[in-house]
């Protein structure tokens, strides 16, 4: 009779414990930023691993998403004779939503999972313990540069995603479907708002970068140090990050665009 | 600061459990300054755990560990890190950083904690690698090393900062007879030449007894026997004699707890 109740209680305590650990880890990471100023090479190496290496998948996906958006948008808009606004539709969808969200999902799959696996394996092979015993704080030296790299890379990747999406949309809309070239760009220029659309998209991607990298590092750092443990942690990174991105996107969108 | 006659490490009534396993049930150990102290015991008795407790990486359930008069588990993090700079630890797995070369691994603590110029770091690294016989392997990556070689590189890294105390976790496992002999001598000579304090955790009885000044035998969460190596070989305790001489019969069981074999097979 008491068993299910006890299990529920244990699950609650475990969850709270995890949240607490996650926040303590975050504090440790943030306190490592001061060190990074003295060792910029650590950050540069991670910007490459986390950001540059995610570039290809983000660029290709962005282009295709823009192309599909253009196809679908043209089909709907042309029913109302509004195909000249295709540029606005493509750009607004990308900058407000798809850029930050899809880039974050790709980031979680490409860079987040790699971070978790790397940190988890470092823990499993005692490399993190080894650093601690060499009086080097692994949270500051290993985790902090990766976190900052993720936070910086995410908005840049989202921007590249959106920009290439617009280019892809242009090729399909103007090149294949015959939308007027001038209308495509001028409507976009007139209707896309730097404050309302672009800035809010950037805020979203900063939040997603923060959350995705935090989840990835947390899962790696506290992974059970076995092959199975690391593999589960990697899966959790992708699942938790994706859900967090989609959930936060709804909240942020409601706050930003819902009057 | 404790006086010179005091042991460097003083462990009192140490209790530690992981999940529901009681690993230590009241352990008292003194590690004398300038000596080689061995902690021995069957596999799974928590020898590595003991080193991690001494290094402040794990927290005991109760009991204290003092190093040089300071309680390791009540120190501020910054003080603990400062203390660790005077401690070297050789991990069982080597724990080398896998994305940098052998040379860079040994240079790592020097680069982190000293402002030495590159030319000096190079000389120091080569000398440390020479001591473990792997100067020629400086450009290899850790993945290209055998387990025994990785542990020797880890030893070179552990002594890079010339610490006052070194903890060796199973230093002899996986070594061929030649490197085993060199390592045994190296541990002893490092200890004597630099007035180090060494803690060797091992179950290689012959090698360890050959260099240890004092031995603790740990089993089932407690210190079951202690003494100088000669005394331990002829210990009054039947358990100690069995362990030290590697005899199959005696009070210590080879088998993990299990029901009778016949009963198990018949289902």
Coordinates of C-alpha atoms in Angstrom, one line a residue:
Chain A
X1 CA 0.0 0.0 0.0
X2 CA 2.8 2.4 1.0
X3 CA 5.1 1.2 -1.8
X4 CA 3.7 3.3 -4.6
X5 CA 3.6 6.3 -2.3
X6 CA 7.2 5.7 -1.2
X7 CA 8.2 5.4 -4.8
X8 CA 6.5 8.6 -5.7
X9 CA 8.2 10.4 -2.8
X10 CA 11.6 9.0 -3.8
X11 CA 11.1 10.1 -7.4
X12 CA 10.2 13.6 -6.2
X13 CA 13.3 13.8 -4.0
X14 CA 15.4 12.5 -6.9
X15 CA 14.1 15.1 -9.2
X16 CA 14.7 17.9 -6.7
X17 CA 18.2 16.6 -6.1
X18 CA 18.9 16.6 -9.9
X19 CA 17.6 20.2 -10.2
X20 CA 19.8 21.2 -7.3
X21 CA 22.8 19.5 -8.7
X22 CA 22.2 21.1 -12.1
X23 CA 22.1 24.6 -10.6
X24 CA 25.2 24.0 -8.5
X25 CA 27.0 22.8 -11.6
X26 CA 25.8 25.9 -13.5
X27 CA 27.2 28.1 -10.8
X28 CA 30.5 26.3 -10.9
X29 CA 30.6 26.7 -14.7
X30 CA 29.8 30.4 -14.6
X31 CA 32.5 31.0 -11.9
X32 CA 34.9 29.5 -14.4
X33 CA 34.4 32.3 -17.0
X34 CA 37.0 34.5 -15.2
X35 CA 39.6 31.9 -15.9
X36 CA 38.7 31.8 -19.6
X37 CA 39.7 35.4 -20.1
X38 CA 43.2 34.3 -19.3
X39 CA 43.1 31.2 -21.5
X40 CA 41.2 32.2 -24.6
X41 CA 42.6 29.3 -26.5
X42 CA 40.4 26.9 -24.5
X43 CA 37.3 28.8 -25.7
X44 CA 38.5 29.0 -29.3
X45 CA 39.1 25.2 -29.5
X46 CA 35.5 24.7 -28.2
X47 CA 34.0 27.3 -30.6
X48 CA 35.5 25.2 -33.4
X49 CA 34.3 21.8 -32.0
X50 CA 30.8 23.0 -31.0
X51 CA 30.1 25.7 -33.5
X52 CA 32.1 25.3 -36.7
X53 CA 31.6 21.6 -36.8
X54 CA 27.8 22.0 -36.6
X55 CA 27.9 24.5 -39.4
X56 CA 27.4 22.0 -42.3
X57 CA 24.3 20.3 -40.9
X58 CA 22.8 23.7 -40.0
X59 CA 23.5 25.3 -43.3
X60 CA 22.2 22.4 -45.4
X61 CA 19.1 22.0 -43.2
X62 CA 18.4 25.8 -43.3
X63 CA 18.6 25.8 -47.1
X64 CA 16.1 22.9 -47.4
X65 CA 13.7 24.2 -44.8
X66 CA 13.6 27.6 -46.6
X67 CA 13.0 25.8 -49.9
X68 CA 10.1 23.7 -48.5
X69 CA 8.6 26.8 -46.8
X70 CA 8.6 28.6 -50.1
X71 CA 6.9 25.7 -51.9
X72 CA 4.2 25.3 -49.2
X73 CA 3.8 29.0 -48.7
X74 CA 3.4 29.6 -52.4
X75 CA 0.7 26.9 -52.6
X76 CA -1.4 28.6 -49.9
X77 CA -0.7 32.2 -50.7
X78 CA -1.5 31.8 -54.4
X79 CA -5.0 30.7 -53.5
X80 CA -5.6 34.2 -52.1
X81 CA -3.6 35.9 -54.8
X82 CA -1.0 36.9 -52.3
X83 CA 2.0 35.1 -53.6
X84 CA 3.9 38.4 -53.8
X85 CA 4.1 38.3 -49.9
X86 CA 6.0 35.0 -50.1
X87 CA 9.3 36.7 -49.1
X88 CA 7.7 38.0 -45.9
X89 CA 6.2 34.6 -45.0
X90 CA 9.4 32.8 -45.5
X91 CA 11.6 35.3 -43.6
X92 CA 9.1 35.8 -40.7
X93 CA 8.7 32.0 -40.2
X94 CA 12.5 31.5 -40.2
X95 CA 13.6 34.5 -38.1
X96 CA 10.8 34.2 -35.5
X97 CA 10.5 30.4 -35.2
X98 CA 12.2 27.9 -37.4
X99 CA 15.7 29.4 -37.3
X100 CA 16.0 29.4 -33.5
X101 CA 14.0 26.2 -33.0
X102 CA 15.3 23.9 -35.7
X103 CA 18.8 25.1 -35.3
X104 CA 18.6 24.4 -31.6
X105 CA 17.2 20.9 -32.3
X106 CA 20.0 20.2 -34.7
X107 CA 22.5 21.6 -32.2
X108 CA 21.2 19.3 -29.5
X109 CA 21.6 16.3 -31.8
X110 CA 24.9 17.2 -33.3
X111 CA 26.9 19.2 -30.6
X112 CA 24.9 18.4 -27.4
X113 CA 25.2 14.7 -27.8
X114 CA 28.9 15.0 -28.6
X115 CA 29.5 17.1 -25.5
X116 CA 27.7 14.6 -23.3
X117 CA 29.5 11.6 -24.8
X118 CA 32.9 13.4 -24.4
X119 CA 32.4 14.5 -20.8
X120 CA 30.8 11.2 -19.9
X121 CA 33.7 9.2 -21.3
X122 CA 36.2 11.6 -19.6
X123 CA 34.4 10.8 -16.3
X124 CA 34.3 7.0 -17.1
X125 CA 38.0 6.9 -17.8
X126 CA 38.8 8.9 -14.6
X127 CA 40.2 11.8 -16.6
X128 CA 38.0 14.3 -14.6
X129 CA 39.1 12.6 -11.4
X130 CA 42.7 12.9 -12.6
X131 CA 42.3 16.6 -13.2
X132 CA 40.9 17.1 -9.7
X133 CA 43.8 15.3 -8.2
X134 CA 46.2 17.5 -10.2
X135 CA 44.5 20.4 -8.5
X136 CA 42.7 21.5 -11.7
X137 CA 39.0 22.1 -11.4
X138 CA 37.4 20.1 -14.3
X139 CA 34.2 22.2 -14.1
X140 CA 36.2 25.4 -14.7
X141 CA 38.7 23.9 -17.1
X142 CA 36.6 21.5 -19.2
X143 CA 33.0 22.5 -18.7
X144 CA 33.1 26.3 -18.7
X145 CA 34.7 26.8 -22.1
X146 CA 32.3 24.3 -23.7
X147 CA 29.3 26.1 -22.1
X148 CA 30.4 29.5 -23.3
X149 CA 31.1 28.1 -26.8
X150 CA 27.6 26.7 -27.0
X151 CA 26.0 29.9 -25.8
X152 CA 27.9 31.9 -28.4
X153 CA 27.5 29.5 -31.2
X154 CA 23.8 29.0 -31.0
X155 CA 22.6 32.4 -32.1
X156 CA 25.2 32.5 -34.9
X157 CA 24.1 29.1 -36.1
X158 CA 20.4 30.1 -36.0
X159 CA 21.3 33.3 -37.9
X160 CA 23.1 31.2 -40.6
X161 CA 20.1 28.8 -40.7
X162 CA 17.7 31.7 -41.2
X163 CA 19.8 33.5 -43.8
X164 CA 20.4 30.3 -45.9
X165 CA 16.7 29.5 -45.5
X166 CA 15.8 32.8 -47.0
X167 CA 18.2 32.2 -49.9
X168 CA 16.7 28.7 -50.4
X169 CA 13.2 30.2 -50.3
X170 CA 14.3 32.8 -52.9
X171 CA 15.5 30.2 -55.3
X172 CA 12.4 28.2 -55.2
X173 CA 9.9 31.1 -55.0
X174 CA 11.5 33.4 -57.5
X175 CA 13.6 31.0 -59.5
X176 CA 11.1 28.1 -59.9
X177 CA 7.7 29.4 -59.1
X178 CA 8.0 32.8 -60.8
X179 CA 7.3 35.1 -57.9
X180 CA 8.4 38.7 -58.7
X181 CA 12.0 39.3 -57.6
X182 CA 11.4 42.8 -56.4
X183 CA 8.3 42.0 -54.5
X184 CA 10.0 39.1 -52.7
X185 CA 12.7 41.3 -51.3
X186 CA 10.9 44.6 -50.9
X187 CA 7.9 43.1 -49.0
X188 CA 10.4 41.3 -46.8
X189 CA 12.2 44.6 -46.1
X190 CA 9.0 46.4 -45.4
X191 CA 7.4 43.9 -43.1
X192 CA 10.2 42.2 -41.2
X193 CA 10.9 44.2 -38.1
X194 CA 14.3 44.4 -36.6
X195 CA 13.0 44.8 -33.0
X196 CA 10.0 42.5 -33.1
X197 CA 11.2 39.7 -35.3
X198 CA 15.0 39.6 -35.5
X199 CA 15.7 40.6 -31.9
X200 CA 13.2 38.2 -30.5
X201 CA 14.6 35.4 -32.6
X202 CA 18.1 36.1 -31.3
X203 CA 16.8 36.1 -27.7
X204 CA 15.2 32.8 -28.3
X205 CA 18.4 31.2 -29.7
X206 CA 20.4 32.6 -26.8
X207 CA 18.0 30.9 -24.4
X208 CA 18.1 27.7 -26.4
X209 CA 21.9 27.7 -26.6
X210 CA 22.1 28.2 -22.8
X211 CA 19.6 25.4 -22.0
X212 CA 20.9 22.9 -24.6
X213 CA 24.5 23.3 -23.6
X214 CA 23.6 23.2 -19.9
X215 CA 21.6 20.0 -20.3
X216 CA 24.4 18.4 -22.4
X217 CA 27.1 19.2 -19.9
X218 CA 25.0 18.2 -16.9
X219 CA 24.1 14.8 -18.4
X220 CA 27.8 14.1 -19.3
X221 CA 29.2 15.2 -15.9
X222 CA 26.7 13.1 -14.0
X223 CA 26.5 10.1 -16.4
X224 CA 26.9 6.7 -14.8
X225 CA 30.5 6.0 -15.8
X226 CA 29.9 2.9 -17.9
X227 CA 29.3 2.3 -21.6
X228 CA 25.6 1.9 -21.0
X229 CA 25.5 4.9 -18.7
X230 CA 27.1 7.2 -21.2
X231 CA 24.9 6.0 -24.0
X232 CA 21.8 6.6 -21.9
X233 CA 23.0 10.1 -20.9
X234 CA 23.6 10.9 -24.6
X235 CA 20.0 9.9 -25.4
X236 CA 18.7 11.9 -22.5
X237 CA 20.6 15.0 -23.7
X238 CA 18.8 14.8 -27.1
X239 CA 15.4 14.1 -25.6
X240 CA 15.5 16.6 -22.8
X241 CA 17.1 19.3 -25.0
X242 CA 14.5 18.9 -27.7
X243 CA 11.6 18.9 -25.2
X244 CA 13.1 21.9 -23.4
X245 CA 13.5 23.8 -26.7
X246 CA 9.9 23.2 -27.8
X247 CA 8.4 24.0 -24.4
X248 CA 10.5 27.1 -24.0
X249 CA 9.7 28.2 -27.5
X250 CA 6.0 28.2 -26.7
X251 CA 6.5 30.2 -23.5
X252 CA 8.9 32.7 -25.2
X253 CA 6.6 33.0 -28.2
X254 CA 3.6 33.7 -25.9
X255 CA 5.6 36.3 -24.0
X256 CA 7.0 38.0 -27.1
X257 CA 4.2 37.9 -29.6
X258 CA 1.0 37.3 -27.7
X259 CA -0.4 40.7 -26.9
Chain B
X1 CA 51.2 22.5 11.2
X2 CA 51.7 19.1 12.8
X3 CA 55.1 18.2 14.2
X4 CA 57.6 16.1 12.2
X5 CA 57.2 13.0 14.3
X6 CA 53.4 13.0 13.7
X7 CA 52.1 10.8 10.8
X8 CA 51.4 12.8 7.7
X9 CA 48.0 11.2 7.2
X10 CA 45.9 10.3 10.1
X11 CA 42.7 8.3 9.4
X12 CA 40.4 7.8 12.4
X13 CA 37.2 5.7 12.6
X14 CA 36.5 6.0 8.9
X15 CA 33.0 4.9 7.8
X16 CA 32.0 5.0 4.2
X17 CA 29.2 3.4 2.3
X18 CA 28.2 3.4 -1.3
X19 CA 24.5 2.6 -2.1
X20 CA 23.9 -0.1 0.6
X21 CA 27.4 -1.4 0.7
X22 CA 29.4 -0.6 3.8
X23 CA 32.9 -0.3 2.4
X24 CA 34.6 1.0 5.5
X25 CA 33.4 0.2 9.0
X26 CA 35.7 2.1 11.3
X27 CA 39.2 2.2 9.7
X28 CA 42.2 3.7 11.5
X29 CA 45.3 4.2 9.5
X30 CA 48.5 6.3 10.0
X31 CA 50.7 7.1 7.1
X32 CA 54.2 7.9 8.4
X33 CA 56.2 10.8 6.9
X34 CA 59.0 9.8 4.6
X35 CA 58.0 6.2 4.4
X36 CA 56.3 3.8 2.0
X37 CA 53.1 2.6 3.5
X38 CA 51.2 -0.1 1.7
X39 CA 47.5 -0.7 2.0
X40 CA 46.7 -4.2 0.8
X41 CA 43.7 -6.4 0.7
X42 CA 41.6 -8.6 -1.7
X43 CA 39.9 -7.1 -4.7
X44 CA 36.8 -5.1 -3.9
X45 CA 37.8 -4.1 -0.4
X46 CA 37.8 -0.4 -1.3
X47 CA 41.5 0.3 -1.6
X48 CA 40.9 2.8 -4.4
X49 CA 38.1 4.3 -2.5
X50 CA 40.4 4.9 0.4
X51 CA 42.8 6.9 -1.8
X52 CA 39.9 9.0 -3.1
X53 CA 38.8 9.7 0.4
X54 CA 42.3 10.8 1.3
X55 CA 42.4 13.0 -1.8
X56 CA 39.1 14.6 -0.7
X57 CA 37.3 13.4 -3.8
X58 CA 34.8 11.4 -1.7
X59 CA 33.2 12.3 1.6
X60 CA 33.1 9.8 4.5
X61 CA 29.9 9.0 6.3
X62 CA 31.7 9.6 9.5
X63 CA 35.3 9.7 10.8
X64 CA 38.1 12.0 9.9
X65 CA 41.1 12.2 7.6
X66 CA 43.8 14.6 8.6
X67 CA 46.7 15.5 6.3
X68 CA 49.5 17.5 7.9
X69 CA 47.1 18.3 10.8
X70 CA 44.3 19.6 8.5
X71 CA 40.9 17.9 8.2
X72 CA 40.6 17.2 4.4
X73 CA 36.9 17.2 4.5
X74 CA 36.5 20.4 6.3
X75 CA 38.8 22.4 4.1
X76 CA 37.7 25.2 1.8
X77 CA 37.8 24.1 -1.9
X78 CA 40.7 26.5 -2.6
X79 CA 42.7 25.1 0.3
X80 CA 41.9 21.5 -0.9
X81 CA 43.2 22.4 -4.4
X82 CA 46.3 23.9 -2.9
X83 CA 46.9 20.7 -0.8
X84 CA 46.4 18.6 -4.0
X85 CA 49.2 20.5 -5.7
X86 CA 51.5 18.8 -3.1
X87 CA 50.0 15.4 -3.7
X88 CA 50.5 13.2 -6.7
X89 CA 48.2 10.4 -7.6
X90 CA 48.7 7.5 -9.9
X91 CA 45.4 6.2 -11.0
X92 CA 44.8 2.6 -11.8
X93 CA 43.7 3.4 -15.3
X94 CA 46.4 6.0 -15.8
X95 CA 43.6 8.7 -16.3
X96 CA 45.7 10.3 -19.0
X97 CA 44.0 13.0 -21.1
X98 CA 43.2 11.2 -24.3
X99 CA 43.2 14.2 -26.7
X100 CA 46.8 15.3 -26.0
X101 CA 50.1 13.5 -26.5
X102 CA 52.2 11.8 -23.8
X103 CA 54.5 14.8 -23.7
X104 CA 51.6 17.2 -23.2
X105 CA 50.1 15.0 -20.5
X106 CA 53.2 15.2 -18.4
X107 CA 53.6 18.9 -19.1
X108 CA 50.0 19.6 -18.1
X109 CA 50.4 20.1 -14.4
X110 CA 53.5 22.2 -15.0
X111 CA 51.7 24.4 -17.5
X112 CA 48.7 24.7 -15.1
X113 CA 50.5 25.5 -11.9
X114 CA 53.9 27.0 -12.8
X115 CA 55.0 30.0 -14.8
X116 CA 58.0 28.1 -16.2
X117 CA 59.2 28.9 -19.7
X118 CA 58.6 26.4 -22.4
X119 CA 62.3 25.4 -22.6
X120 CA 62.3 24.5 -18.9
X121 CA 59.0 22.6 -19.2
X122 CA 60.5 20.6 -22.0
X123 CA 63.6 19.6 -20.0
X124 CA 61.5 18.7 -16.9
X125 CA 59.1 16.6 -19.0
X126 CA 61.9 14.7 -20.7
X127 CA 63.6 14.0 -17.3
X128 CA 60.3 12.7 -15.8
X129 CA 59.7 10.5 -18.9
X130 CA 63.3 9.3 -18.8
X131 CA 62.7 8.2 -15.2
X132 CA 59.9 5.9 -16.3
X133 CA 61.7 4.8 -19.4
X134 CA 59.3 6.4 -21.9
X135 CA 61.3 9.4 -23.2
X136 CA 61.0 7.9 -26.7
X137 CA 57.3 7.7 -26.5
X138 CA 56.8 11.4 -25.9
X139 CA 55.0 12.0 -29.2
X140 CA 52.6 9.0 -28.9
X141 CA 48.9 9.5 -28.1
X142 CA 47.5 7.8 -25.0
X143 CA 45.4 5.5 -27.2
X144 CA 48.7 4.1 -28.7
X145 CA 50.0 3.0 -25.3
X146 CA 49.6 -0.3 -23.6
X147 CA 48.0 -0.3 -20.1
X148 CA 51.3 -0.7 -18.4
X149 CA 52.9 2.1 -20.4
X150 CA 50.0 4.4 -19.8
X151 CA 50.4 3.9 -16.1
X152 CA 54.1 4.8 -16.4
X153 CA 53.3 8.0 -18.2
X154 CA 50.8 8.7 -15.5
X155 CA 53.5 8.2 -12.9
X156 CA 55.7 10.7 -14.7
X157 CA 52.8 13.1 -14.7
X158 CA 52.2 12.5 -11.0
X159 CA 55.8 13.4 -10.1
X160 CA 55.9 16.3 -12.5
X161 CA 55.3 18.9 -9.7
X162 CA 57.6 17.1 -7.3
X163 CA 54.9 16.5 -4.7
X164 CA 55.5 15.7 -1.1
X165 CA 53.2 12.7 -1.1
X166 CA 52.3 10.2 -3.8
X167 CA 49.4 7.8 -3.8
X168 CA 49.9 4.8 -6.1
X169 CA 46.7 2.9 -7.1
X170 CA 47.8 -0.6 -8.2
X171 CA 51.0 0.5 -9.8
X172 CA 52.2 -3.0 -10.7
X173 CA 49.2 -4.4 -12.5
X174 CA 49.8 -5.1 -16.1
X175 CA 53.5 -4.5 -16.0
X176 CA 55.9 -6.9 -17.7
X177 CA 58.7 -8.3 -15.4
X178 CA 61.3 -5.8 -16.6
X179 CA 59.2 -2.7 -16.1
X180 CA 57.8 -4.2 -12.9
X181 CA 61.3 -4.4 -11.5
X182 CA 62.1 -0.8 -12.6
X183 CA 58.9 0.5 -11.2
X184 CA 59.4 -1.2 -7.8
X185 CA 62.9 0.4 -7.6
X186 CA 61.6 3.7 -8.9
X187 CA 58.9 4.0 -6.2
X188 CA 61.4 3.2 -3.5
X189 CA 64.1 5.5 -4.8
X190 CA 61.7 8.4 -5.5
X191 CA 60.6 8.1 -1.9
X192 CA 64.1 8.0 -0.5
X193 CA 65.7 10.6 -2.8
X194 CA 63.1 13.3 -2.3
X195 CA 62.0 12.4 1.2
X196 CA 58.5 11.7 -0.2
X197 CA 55.7 10.0 1.6
X198 CA 54.2 7.2 -0.5
X199 CA 51.0 5.3 -0.1
X200 CA 50.9 2.1 -2.3
X201 CA 47.6 0.4 -2.8
X202 CA 48.1 -3.0 -4.3
X203 CA 47.5 -6.7 -4.1
X204 CA 50.8 -7.7 -5.5
X205 CA 52.2 -9.0 -2.3
X206 CA 55.8 -9.7 -3.2
X207 CA 56.5 -6.4 -5.0
X208 CA 54.7 -4.4 -2.4
X209 CA 56.2 -6.1 0.6
X210 CA 59.6 -5.6 -1.0
X211 CA 59.5 -1.8 -0.8
X212 CA 57.0 -1.1 1.9
X213 CA 58.1 0.1 5.3
X214 CA 54.7 -0.7 6.9
X215 CA 51.7 -2.6 5.7
X216 CA 48.0 -2.4 6.5
X217 CA 45.8 -5.3 5.5
X218 CA 42.2 -4.3 4.9
X219 CA 39.3 -6.7 4.5
X220 CA 35.6 -6.5 5.0
X221 CA 35.8 -2.8 5.8
X222 CA 38.3 -3.1 8.6
X223 CA 42.0 -3.1 9.2
X224 CA 42.6 -6.8 9.9
X225 CA 46.3 -6.6 10.5
X226 CA 49.2 -4.2 10.3
X227 CA 53.0 -4.3 10.7
X228 CA 56.3 -4.3 9.0
X229 CA 56.5 -6.7 6.0
X230 CA 58.7 -9.3 7.8
X231 CA 56.2 -9.5 10.6
X232 CA 53.3 -9.8 8.3
X233 CA 54.7 -12.8 6.5
X234 CA 54.7 -14.7 9.7
X235 CA 51.7 -13.0 11.3
X236 CA 49.9 -14.7 14.0
X237 CA 46.7 -14.0 12.1
X238 CA 45.8 -16.9 9.9
X239 CA 44.0 -14.6 7.5
X240 CA 47.2 -12.4 7.1
X241 CA 49.4 -15.4 6.4
X242 CA 47.0 -16.7 3.8
X243 CA 46.8 -13.4 2.0
X244 CA 50.5 -12.6 2.2
X245 CA 51.5 -16.1 0.9
X246 CA 48.6 -16.4 -1.5
X247 CA 47.4 -19.7 -0.2
X248 CA 44.1 -21.0 -1.5
X249 CA 43.0 -22.5 1.8
X250 CA 42.3 -20.5 4.9
X251 CA 39.8 -18.2 6.5
X252 CA 39.5 -15.9 3.5
X253 CA 37.2 -17.3 0.8
X254 CA 38.1 -17.2 -2.9
X255 CA 34.4 -17.5 -3.9
X256 CA 32.0 -14.6 -3.7
X257 CA 29.1 -15.4 -1.4
X258 CA 26.9 -18.0 -3.1
X259 CA 24.7 -21.0 -2.3
X260 CA 26.2 -24.5 -2.6
X261 CA 27.3 -25.3 -6.2
X262 CA 25.1 -28.5 -6.4
X263 CA 22.1 -26.7 -5.1
X264 CA 22.7 -24.0 -7.7
X265 CA 23.1 -26.4 -10.6
X266 CA 20.1 -28.4 -9.7
X267 CA 18.1 -25.2 -9.8

